[in-house]
Amino acid sequence: MSLYRLPPLPTIKEIIRLYNLRAQKQLSQNFLLDMKLTDKIVRKAGNLKGAYVCEVGPGPGGITRAILNSGVEELLVVEKDTRFIPGLKMLNEASFGKTRIVHGDILTYRLDRSFPKHLKKEWEDDPPNVHIIGNLPFNVSTPLIIKWFEAISERTGPFYYGRTQMTLTFQQEVAERLKASVGNKQRSRLSIMAQYLCDVELCFTIPGRAFVPKPEVDVGVVHFTPLKKPKIEQPFKLVEKVVQNVFQYRRKYCHHGLSMLFPEDQRKELTNKILKLANVEPTLRSTELTIKHFRDLCFVYRELCDNDPQLLAYNFREELRKKKLQTNPDVIEEEKNFT
Ligand code: SAM
């Protein structure tokens, strides 16, 4: 038995009953009550002895307990739903004050000042003893991971401390996209954004039936370690723009999406130029492009933008929207109603 085990506590099921914590649909809450599974997720984060951990969305505290049982020095939990705070306070008492509770939104909460400064490591060093763990709702985990990819590229937020590792859950299909290699049908924007910045490990799948209430889909646990050197050394927004354009026509040849980087009057010429200079076959499909292809495309696109700064500001979708508005002003009303 570990030295760090929490004293006996009511089970998570009892906590849910005690505090009347019915899962709320609008927050996409699905709880994990099986402590074997919560332990398994936490083990995937690595050795947490003496670690400083941030858990996102602790809810009734199943994963929280597993983290506290693994010998951490401090656990910061960020939870949006106030109903969980009393149960988390109980865990704080049981862990002798090791749990810091923040009632807040992880999408806006600043993690760059959350842990002691002495934990900061050089980027090229081994990862710091700072970890992020979480079972978040699917509608939060994707925007959050994109935000954290950008933070990795800028070494800000949780990556102020160095190459902070993350162990997070995703809808199984999203987990597979994050890890998908060249030629895989799941290869997408997320695959490139994740893999140019991180070593991505698809750890295991949790069947939907393990959660209460049961979600429609299975859940994948993914572990990320930021790379010492990104595979594409260009600004995040530029990489994102190139990747997004290429994948907007996933099933077509890559030149279709790529051409949308350029205004109509220069489209043909500049698409041919970028493909030629980056040495990319125009008839490869988006899913067949390697990270090296993307790196070369980003470098050439950067050069083209350096020569003509207006290119960087060009946004095909914006142009399309304006055109639609000119032909049909009612679109504004439709869009307003839609958002
Ligand atoms: N970790 C618990 C578990 O595994 O049983 C709960 C998981 S439940 C899928 C997601 C949790 O994240 C809920 O407690 C929910 O209130 C919380 N949450 C949702 N959006 C959040 C946000 N933006 N910031 C912080 N917590 C959030």
GROMACS .gro file of C-alpha atoms and ligand atoms in nm:
model
  366
    1MET     CA    1   0.000   0.000   0.000
    2SER     CA    2   0.126   0.347  -0.088
    3LEU     CA    3   0.248   0.579   0.188
    4TYR     CA    4   0.027   0.853   0.052
    5ARG     CA    5  -0.315   0.698   0.068
    6LEU     CA    6  -0.608   0.914   0.171
    7PRO     CA    7  -0.791   0.809   0.487
    8PRO     CA    8  -1.118   0.613   0.439
    9LEU     CA    9  -1.379   0.836   0.272
   10PRO     CA   10  -1.734   0.795   0.145
   11THR     CA   11  -1.733   0.643  -0.207
   12ILE     CA   12  -1.780   0.874  -0.507
   13LYS     CA   13  -2.130   0.728  -0.545
   14GLU     CA   14  -2.206   0.827  -0.185
   15ILE     CA   15  -2.059   1.176  -0.242
   16ILE     CA   16  -2.285   1.219  -0.545
   17ARG     CA   17  -2.586   1.119  -0.335
   18LEU     CA   18  -2.477   1.320  -0.030
   19TYR     CA   19  -2.439   1.647  -0.221
   20ASN     CA   20  -2.714   1.572  -0.474
   21LEU     CA   21  -2.472   1.602  -0.767
   22ARG     CA   22  -2.685   1.497  -1.061
   23ALA     CA   23  -2.484   1.525  -1.383
   24GLN     CA   24  -2.582   1.836  -1.578
   25LYS     CA   25  -2.636   1.788  -1.948
   26GLN     CA   26  -2.543   2.144  -2.045
   27LEU     CA   27  -2.198   2.094  -1.883
   28SER     CA   28  -2.167   1.750  -2.051
   29GLN     CA   29  -2.091   1.587  -1.719
   30ASN     CA   30  -2.007   1.215  -1.723
   31PHE     CA   31  -1.855   1.082  -1.406
   32LEU     CA   32  -1.601   0.808  -1.364
   33LEU     CA   33  -1.673   0.612  -1.048
   34ASP     CA   34  -1.450   0.308  -1.098
   35MET     CA   35  -1.134   0.370  -0.897
   36LYS     CA   36  -0.941   0.111  -1.101
   37LEU     CA   37  -0.996   0.328  -1.408
   38THR     CA   38  -0.919   0.657  -1.234
   39ASP     CA   39  -0.593   0.501  -1.102
   40LYS     CA   40  -0.512   0.378  -1.454
   41ILE     CA   41  -0.552   0.730  -1.599
   42VAL     CA   42  -0.332   0.879  -1.328
   43ARG     CA   43  -0.063   0.611  -1.374
   44LYS     CA   44  -0.038   0.719  -1.739
   45ALA     CA   45   0.071   1.064  -1.622
   46GLY     CA   46   0.395   0.904  -1.492
   47ASN     CA   47   0.557   0.917  -1.149
   48LEU     CA   48   0.374   1.190  -0.955
   49LYS     CA   49   0.575   1.166  -0.632
   50GLY     CA   50   0.643   1.522  -0.518
   51ALA     CA   51   0.468   1.659  -0.829
   52TYR     CA   52   0.257   1.970  -0.869
   53VAL     CA   53  -0.056   1.875  -1.058
   54CYS     CA   54  -0.346   2.067  -1.206
   55GLU     CA   55  -0.662   1.866  -1.248
   56VAL     CA   56  -0.917   2.020  -1.481
   57GLY     CA   57  -1.284   1.952  -1.408
   58PRO     CA   58  -1.252   1.733  -1.095
   59GLY     CA   59  -1.631   1.704  -1.052
   60PRO     CA   60  -1.716   1.462  -0.771
   61GLY     CA   61  -1.345   1.379  -0.735
   62GLY     CA   62  -1.275   1.027  -0.864
   63ILE     CA   63  -0.956   1.119  -1.052
   64THR     CA   64  -0.876   1.372  -0.777
   65ARG     CA   65  -0.852   1.091  -0.523
   66ALA     CA   66  -0.628   0.884  -0.750
   67ILE     CA   67  -0.397   1.186  -0.793
   68LEU     CA   68  -0.383   1.250  -0.418
   69ASN     CA   69  -0.304   0.881  -0.360
   70SER     CA   70   0.000   0.903  -0.587
   71GLY     CA   71   0.214   1.116  -0.354
   72VAL     CA   72   0.179   1.461  -0.511
   73GLU     CA   73   0.312   1.767  -0.333
   74GLU     CA   74   0.022   1.987  -0.436
   75LEU     CA   75  -0.294   1.945  -0.638
   76LEU     CA   76  -0.469   2.243  -0.793
   77VAL     CA   77  -0.822   2.167  -0.908
   78VAL     CA   78  -1.013   2.399  -1.142
   79GLU     CA   79  -1.388   2.335  -1.143
   80LYS     CA   80  -1.659   2.541  -1.308
   81ASP     CA   81  -1.961   2.398  -1.129
   82THR     CA   82  -2.000   2.527  -0.771
   83ARG     CA   83  -2.196   2.220  -0.663
   84PHE     CA   84  -1.873   2.019  -0.649
   85ILE     CA   85  -1.685   2.259  -0.420
   86PRO     CA   86  -1.806   2.114  -0.083
   87GLY     CA   87  -1.702   1.759  -0.186
   88LEU     CA   88  -1.364   1.891  -0.301
   89LYS     CA   89  -1.321   2.073   0.031
   90MET     CA   90  -1.368   1.742   0.205
   91LEU     CA   91  -1.090   1.595  -0.010
   92ASN     CA   92  -0.869   1.889   0.079
   93GLU     CA   93  -0.914   1.817   0.449
   94ALA     CA   94  -0.848   1.447   0.395
   95SER     CA   95  -0.526   1.534   0.205
   96PHE     CA   96  -0.404   1.767   0.485
   97GLY     CA   97  -0.441   2.081   0.278
   98LYS     CA   98  -0.266   1.957  -0.035
   99THR     CA   99  -0.563   2.043  -0.257
  100ARG     CA  100  -0.603   2.399  -0.378
  101ILE     CA  101  -0.955   2.458  -0.508
  102VAL     CA  102  -1.031   2.712  -0.777
  103HIS     CA  103  -1.387   2.775  -0.877
  104GLY     CA  104  -1.332   2.889  -1.235
  105ASP     CA  105  -1.323   2.818  -1.605
  106ILE     CA  106  -1.013   2.639  -1.732
  107LEU     CA  107  -1.051   2.813  -2.069
  108THR     CA  108  -0.971   3.148  -1.906
  109TYR     CA  109  -0.787   3.053  -1.588
  110ARG     CA  110  -0.415   3.149  -1.596
  111LEU     CA  111  -0.184   2.862  -1.511
  112ASP     CA  112   0.142   3.047  -1.563
  113ARG     CA  113   0.153   3.171  -1.204
  114SER     CA  114  -0.009   2.879  -1.032
  115PHE     CA  115   0.294   2.689  -0.912
  116PRO     CA  116   0.619   2.786  -0.736
  117LYS     CA  117   0.876   2.952  -0.964
  118HIS     CA  118   1.154   2.712  -0.865
  119LEU     CA  119   0.978   2.437  -1.065
  120LYS     CA  120   1.061   2.613  -1.391
  121LYS     CA  121   1.298   2.417  -1.615
  122GLU     CA  122   1.479   2.506  -1.934
  123TRP     CA  123   1.274   2.400  -2.235
  124GLU     CA  124   1.541   2.156  -2.354
  125ASP     CA  125   1.565   1.993  -2.007
  126ASP     CA  126   1.355   1.700  -1.893
  127PRO     CA  127   0.991   1.800  -1.831
  128PRO     CA  128   0.926   1.984  -1.503
  129ASN     CA  129   0.750   1.812  -1.215
  130VAL     CA  130   0.427   1.985  -1.318
  131HIS     CA  131   0.144   1.786  -1.474
  132ILE     CA  132  -0.201   1.846  -1.613
  133ILE     CA  133  -0.462   1.574  -1.582
  134GLY     CA  134  -0.830   1.586  -1.665
  135ASN     CA  135  -1.146   1.422  -1.782
  136LEU     CA  136  -1.319   1.718  -1.942
  137PRO     CA  137  -1.642   1.747  -2.135
  138PHE     CA  138  -1.585   1.685  -2.506
  139ASN     CA  139  -1.703   2.035  -2.598
  140VAL     CA  140  -1.428   2.186  -2.379
  141SER     CA  141  -1.140   1.944  -2.438
  142THR     CA  142  -1.093   2.025  -2.810
  143PRO     CA  143  -1.083   2.410  -2.783
  144LEU     CA  144  -0.871   2.370  -2.471
  145ILE     CA  145  -0.611   2.148  -2.634
  146ILE     CA  146  -0.584   2.390  -2.931
  147LYS     CA  147  -0.534   2.675  -2.684
  148TRP     CA  148  -0.265   2.472  -2.506
  149PHE     CA  149  -0.092   2.384  -2.835
  150GLU     CA  150  -0.061   2.756  -2.896
  151ALA     CA  151   0.068   2.801  -2.540
  152ILE     CA  152   0.330   2.528  -2.607
  153SER     CA  153   0.447   2.712  -2.917
  154GLU     CA  154   0.479   3.032  -2.711
  155ARG     CA  155   0.598   2.862  -2.390
  156THR     CA  156   0.329   3.039  -2.192
  157GLY     CA  157   0.049   2.929  -1.955
  158PRO     CA  158   0.124   2.583  -1.810
  159PHE     CA  159   0.433   2.570  -2.036
  160TYR     CA  160   0.594   2.863  -1.859
  161TYR     CA  161   0.740   2.587  -1.636
  162GLY     CA  162   0.890   2.398  -1.934
  163ARG     CA  163   0.760   2.097  -2.122
  164THR     CA  164   0.468   2.027  -1.886
  165GLN     CA  165   0.308   1.691  -1.962
  166MET     CA  166  -0.067   1.648  -2.004
  167THR     CA  167  -0.290   1.343  -1.965
  168LEU     CA  168  -0.638   1.417  -2.093
  169THR     CA  169  -0.947   1.237  -2.213
  170PHE     CA  170  -1.120   1.292  -2.547
  171GLN     CA  171  -1.402   1.141  -2.739
  172GLN     CA  172  -1.238   0.829  -2.890
  173GLU     CA  173  -1.259   0.961  -3.245
  174VAL     CA  174  -1.083   1.285  -3.145
  175ALA     CA  175  -0.817   1.086  -2.954
  176GLU     CA  176  -0.754   0.886  -3.273
  177ARG     CA  177  -0.729   1.204  -3.480
  178LEU     CA  178  -0.469   1.346  -3.243
  179LYS     CA  179  -0.251   1.040  -3.299
  180ALA     CA  180  -0.339   0.959  -3.664
  181SER     CA  181  -0.037   0.906  -3.888
  182VAL     CA  182   0.004   0.970  -4.260
  183GLY     CA  183  -0.255   0.790  -4.473
  184ASN     CA  184  -0.483   0.716  -4.178
  185LYS     CA  185  -0.841   0.814  -4.254
  186GLN     CA  186  -0.859   1.000  -3.921
  187ARG     CA  187  -0.565   1.222  -4.019
  188SER     CA  188  -0.684   1.581  -3.976
  189ARG     CA  189  -0.596   1.934  -3.864
  190LEU     CA  190  -0.569   1.809  -3.504
  191SER     CA  191  -0.314   1.540  -3.600
  192ILE     CA  192  -0.076   1.795  -3.750
  193MET     CA  193  -0.121   2.057  -3.477
  194ALA     CA  194  -0.061   1.795  -3.206
  195GLN     CA  195   0.225   1.611  -3.368
  196TYR     CA  196   0.432   1.908  -3.481
  197LEU     CA  197   0.449   2.024  -3.119
  198CYS     CA  198   0.418   1.710  -2.906
  199ASP     CA  199   0.498   1.349  -2.865
  200VAL     CA  200   0.146   1.203  -2.857
  201GLU     CA  201   0.061   0.873  -2.693
  202LEU     CA  202  -0.284   0.719  -2.729
  203CYS     CA  203  -0.285   0.533  -2.398
  204PHE     CA  204  -0.608   0.333  -2.379
  205THR     CA  205  -0.981   0.343  -2.441
  206ILE     CA  206  -1.247   0.363  -2.172
  207PRO     CA  207  -1.580   0.220  -2.284
  208GLY     CA  208  -1.867   0.468  -2.261
  209ARG     CA  209  -2.050   0.233  -2.024
  210ALA     CA  210  -1.785   0.302  -1.755
  211PHE     CA  211  -1.926   0.656  -1.711
  212VAL     CA  212  -2.234   0.778  -1.529
  213PRO     CA  213  -2.440   0.882  -1.717
  214LYS     CA  214  -2.314   0.682  -2.013
  215PRO     CA  215  -2.203   0.902  -2.307
  216GLU     CA  216  -2.286   0.800  -2.665
  217VAL     CA  217  -1.921   0.726  -2.742
  218ASP     CA  218  -1.609   0.566  -2.596
  219VAL     CA  219  -1.336   0.780  -2.447
  220GLY     CA  220  -0.964   0.784  -2.532
  221VAL     CA  221  -0.692   0.876  -2.284
  222VAL     CA  222  -0.410   1.072  -2.447
  223HIS     CA  223  -0.071   1.168  -2.302
  224PHE     CA  224   0.119   1.465  -2.448
  225THR     CA  225   0.484   1.557  -2.396
  226PRO     CA  226   0.587   1.881  -2.571
  227LEU     CA  227   0.883   1.829  -2.805
  228LYS     CA  228   1.219   1.992  -2.735
  229LYS     CA  229   1.207   2.135  -3.084
  230PRO     CA  230   0.879   2.183  -3.275
  231LYS     CA  231   0.879   2.005  -3.610
  232ILE     CA  232   0.761   2.326  -3.777
  233GLU     CA  233   0.947   2.634  -3.661
  234GLN     CA  234   0.698   2.898  -3.765
  235PRO     CA  235   0.443   3.106  -3.570
  236PHE     CA  236   0.147   2.900  -3.447
  237LYS     CA  237  -0.115   3.110  -3.627
  238LEU     CA  238   0.064   3.071  -3.959
  239VAL     CA  239   0.090   2.693  -3.920
  240GLU     CA  240  -0.274   2.678  -3.814
  241LYS     CA  241  -0.381   2.875  -4.120
  242VAL     CA  242  -0.192   2.653  -4.366
  243VAL     CA  243  -0.312   2.332  -4.198
  244GLN     CA  244  -0.672   2.452  -4.175
  245ASN     CA  245  -0.679   2.545  -4.543
  246VAL     CA  246  -0.528   2.218  -4.658
  247PHE     CA  247  -0.778   2.011  -4.456
  248GLN     CA  248  -1.086   2.201  -4.557
  249TYR     CA  249  -1.123   1.964  -4.851
  250ARG     CA  250  -1.006   1.647  -4.679
  251ARG     CA  251  -1.100   1.407  -4.954
  252LYS     CA  252  -0.976   1.613  -5.245
  253TYR     CA  253  -0.623   1.667  -5.371
  254CYS     CA  254  -0.427   1.894  -5.142
  255HIS     CA  255  -0.390   2.172  -5.402
  256HIS     CA  256  -0.762   2.256  -5.362
  257GLY     CA  257  -0.740   2.356  -4.998
  258LEU     CA  258  -0.396   2.508  -5.038
  259SER     CA  259  -0.514   2.736  -5.319
  260MET     CA  260  -0.759   2.901  -5.077
  261LEU     CA  261  -0.461   3.063  -4.904
  262PHE     CA  262  -0.442   3.304  -5.196
  263PRO     CA  263  -0.672   3.575  -5.340
  264GLU     CA  264  -0.850   3.477  -5.658
  265ASP     CA  265  -0.639   3.691  -5.894
  266GLN     CA  266  -0.314   3.526  -5.777
  267ARG     CA  267  -0.457   3.185  -5.682
  268LYS     CA  268  -0.338   2.975  -5.971
  269GLU     CA  269   0.009   3.124  -5.992
  270LEU     CA  270   0.083   3.116  -5.618
  271THR     CA  271  -0.061   2.767  -5.567
  272ASN     CA  272   0.169   2.631  -5.836
  273LYS     CA  273   0.457   2.822  -5.683
  274ILE     CA  274   0.407   2.700  -5.325
  275LEU     CA  275   0.367   2.338  -5.440
  276LYS     CA  276   0.678   2.357  -5.654
  277LEU     CA  277   0.899   2.529  -5.398
  278ALA     CA  278   0.781   2.303  -5.115
  279ASN     CA  279   0.824   2.000  -5.340
  280VAL     CA  280   0.472   1.870  -5.275
  281GLU     CA  281   0.284   1.663  -5.534
  282PRO     CA  282  -0.045   1.848  -5.604
  283THR     CA  283  -0.231   1.518  -5.632
  284LEU     CA  284  -0.155   1.402  -5.280
  285ARG     CA  285  -0.462   1.406  -5.058
  286SER     CA  286  -0.455   1.614  -4.740
  287THR     CA  287  -0.439   1.298  -4.531
  288GLU     CA  288  -0.130   1.184  -4.723
  289LEU     CA  289   0.084   1.486  -4.638
  290THR     CA  290   0.363   1.430  -4.385
  291ILE     CA  291   0.465   1.679  -4.117
  292LYS     CA  292   0.770   1.754  -4.334
  293HIS     CA  293   0.539   1.845  -4.623
  294PHE     CA  294   0.353   2.082  -4.390
  295ARG     CA  295   0.680   2.224  -4.262
  296ASP     CA  296   0.798   2.299  -4.616
  297LEU     CA  297   0.459   2.445  -4.713
  298CYS     CA  298   0.466   2.671  -4.406
  299PHE     CA  299   0.818   2.791  -4.483
  300VAL     CA  300   0.735   2.876  -4.843
  301TYR     CA  301   0.406   3.041  -4.740
  302ARG     CA  302   0.603   3.249  -4.489
  303GLU     CA  303   0.842   3.360  -4.763
  304LEU     CA  304   0.553   3.453  -4.990
  305CYS     CA  305   0.394   3.652  -4.707
  306ASP     CA  306   0.723   3.826  -4.628
  307ASN     CA  307   0.732   3.942  -4.991
  308ASP     CA  308   0.367   4.044  -4.991
  309PRO     CA  309   0.235   4.109  -4.635
  310GLN     CA  310  -0.124   4.140  -4.761
  311LEU     CA  311  -0.125   3.766  -4.825
  312LEU     CA  312  -0.108   3.688  -4.456
  313ALA     CA  313  -0.423   3.890  -4.392
  314TYR     CA  314  -0.612   3.723  -4.675
  315ASN     CA  315  -0.890   3.499  -4.549
  316PHE     CA  316  -1.089   3.301  -4.799
  317ARG     CA  317  -1.383   3.241  -4.563
  318GLU     CA  318  -1.408   3.611  -4.489
  319GLU     CA  319  -1.414   3.685  -4.862
  320LEU     CA  320  -1.683   3.425  -4.917
  321ARG     CA  321  -1.890   3.575  -4.637
  322LYS     CA  322  -1.863   3.924  -4.787
  323LYS     CA  323  -1.965   3.793  -5.128
  324LYS     CA  324  -2.266   3.619  -4.979
  325LEU     CA  325  -2.365   3.939  -4.804
  326GLN     CA  326  -2.345   4.137  -5.124
  327THR     CA  327  -2.576   3.898  -5.303
  328ASN     CA  328  -2.803   3.830  -5.008
  329PRO     CA  329  -2.804   4.078  -4.713
  330ASP     CA  330  -3.044   3.849  -4.524
  331VAL     CA  331  -2.743   3.629  -4.450
  332ILE     CA  332  -2.650   3.873  -4.172
  333GLU     CA  333  -2.981   3.807  -4.002
  334GLU     CA  334  -2.948   3.431  -4.054
  335GLU     CA  335  -2.597   3.435  -3.910
  336LYS     CA  336  -2.709   3.640  -3.610
  337ASN     CA  337  -2.980   3.387  -3.538
  338PHE     CA  338  -2.741   3.100  -3.581
  339THR     CA  339  -2.477   3.217  -3.327
  340SAM     N1  340  -1.336   1.448  -1.343
  340SAM     C1  341  -1.468   1.400  -1.308
  340SAM     C2  342  -1.478   1.253  -1.340
  340SAM     O1  343  -1.394   1.203  -1.415
  340SAM     O2  344  -1.570   1.188  -1.289
  340SAM     C3  345  -1.575   1.478  -1.381
  340SAM     C4  346  -1.573   1.467  -1.530
  340SAM     S1  347  -1.702   1.554  -1.616
  340SAM     C5  348  -1.685   1.481  -1.776
  340SAM     C6  349  -1.629   1.713  -1.652
  340SAM     C7  350  -1.611   1.805  -1.534
  340SAM     O3  351  -1.554   1.927  -1.584
  340SAM     C8  352  -1.737   1.846  -1.464
  340SAM     O4  353  -1.715   1.845  -1.325
  340SAM     C9  354  -1.765   1.988  -1.515
  340SAM     O5  355  -1.838   2.067  -1.423
  340SAM    C10  356  -1.624   2.038  -1.532
  340SAM     N2  357  -1.612   2.147  -1.631
  340SAM    C11  358  -1.682   2.164  -1.745
  340SAM     N3  359  -1.639   2.271  -1.813
  340SAM    C12  360  -1.538   2.324  -1.740
  340SAM    C13  361  -1.453   2.437  -1.756
  340SAM     N4  362  -1.465   2.515  -1.864
  340SAM     N5  363  -1.362   2.464  -1.662
  340SAM    C14  364  -1.351   2.384  -1.552
  340SAM     N6  365  -1.429   2.275  -1.531
  340SAM    C15  366  -1.520   2.246  -1.623
   0.00000   0.00000   0.00000
